[in-house]
Amino acid sequence: MFWSDEDVDVRLVQPYQANKIYICPGCGREIPAGLGHLVAVPKEEPALRRHWHKSCWKNRENRPPLS
């Protein structure tokens, strides 16, 4: 899947909202609970939403998602 700005809605998850642990598809590392990050929701496939580190999202064109 290509994560272009036109294809996804990107939302900021504030630290107080981050209650679960996620794996970032950009680097494959954990996003711990309590860490602010982004969630990208594909407009055509909202069930395929993914949580990203902010820096990984910014760098996604140079290093495509692992999954």
Coordinates of C-alpha atoms in Angstrom, one line a residue:
M1 CA 0.0 0.0 0.0
F2 CA 1.2 3.5 -0.8
W3 CA 0.7 6.0 1.9
S4 CA 0.3 9.2 0.0
D5 CA -1.3 12.3 1.5
E6 CA -4.2 12.1 -0.9
D7 CA -5.0 8.5 0.0
V8 CA -5.0 8.7 3.8
D9 CA -6.3 10.8 6.7
V10 CA -3.5 11.5 9.2
R11 CA -4.4 12.2 12.8
L12 CA -2.2 13.2 15.8
V13 CA -2.5 10.9 18.8
Q14 CA -1.6 13.0 21.9
P15 CA 0.4 11.2 24.7
Y16 CA -2.6 11.2 27.0
Q17 CA -4.6 9.4 24.3
A18 CA -1.9 6.7 23.6
N19 CA -3.1 4.0 25.8
K20 CA -1.8 1.0 23.9
I21 CA 1.4 -0.3 22.4
Y22 CA 1.7 -0.3 18.6
I23 CA 4.3 -1.4 16.1
C24 CA 5.3 1.3 13.6
P25 CA 5.2 0.0 10.0
G26 CA 7.9 2.5 9.1
C27 CA 10.7 1.0 11.3
G28 CA 9.1 -2.1 12.9
R29 CA 9.8 -0.8 16.4
E30 CA 7.4 -0.4 19.2
I31 CA 5.4 2.8 19.9
P32 CA 5.0 2.6 23.7
A33 CA 1.9 3.7 25.5
G34 CA 2.1 7.3 26.5
L35 CA 4.1 8.4 23.4
G36 CA 2.5 10.8 21.0
H37 CA 2.4 9.6 17.4
L38 CA 0.4 9.6 14.2
V39 CA -2.4 7.3 13.0
A40 CA -2.8 7.0 9.2
V41 CA -6.2 5.9 8.0
P42 CA -6.6 4.9 4.4
K43 CA -9.7 6.6 3.0
E44 CA -10.7 3.5 0.9
E45 CA -9.8 0.9 3.6
P46 CA -10.2 2.4 7.1
A47 CA -9.7 -1.0 8.7
L48 CA -6.1 -0.9 7.5
R49 CA -5.2 2.1 9.7
R50 CA -1.6 2.1 11.1
H51 CA 0.1 3.9 13.9
W52 CA 3.4 5.6 13.0
H53 CA 6.2 7.4 14.8
K54 CA 6.1 11.0 13.6
S55 CA 9.6 10.8 12.1
C56 CA 8.9 7.5 10.3
W57 CA 5.8 9.1 8.7
K58 CA 7.8 12.0 7.5
N59 CA 10.4 9.7 6.0
R60 CA 8.0 7.1 4.5
E61 CA 8.9 8.0 0.9
N62 CA 12.6 7.3 1.5
R63 CA 11.9 4.0 3.4
P64 CA 8.6 2.4 2.5
P65 CA 6.5 0.7 5.2
L66 CA 7.6 -2.8 6.3
S67 CA 4.0 -4.1 6.3

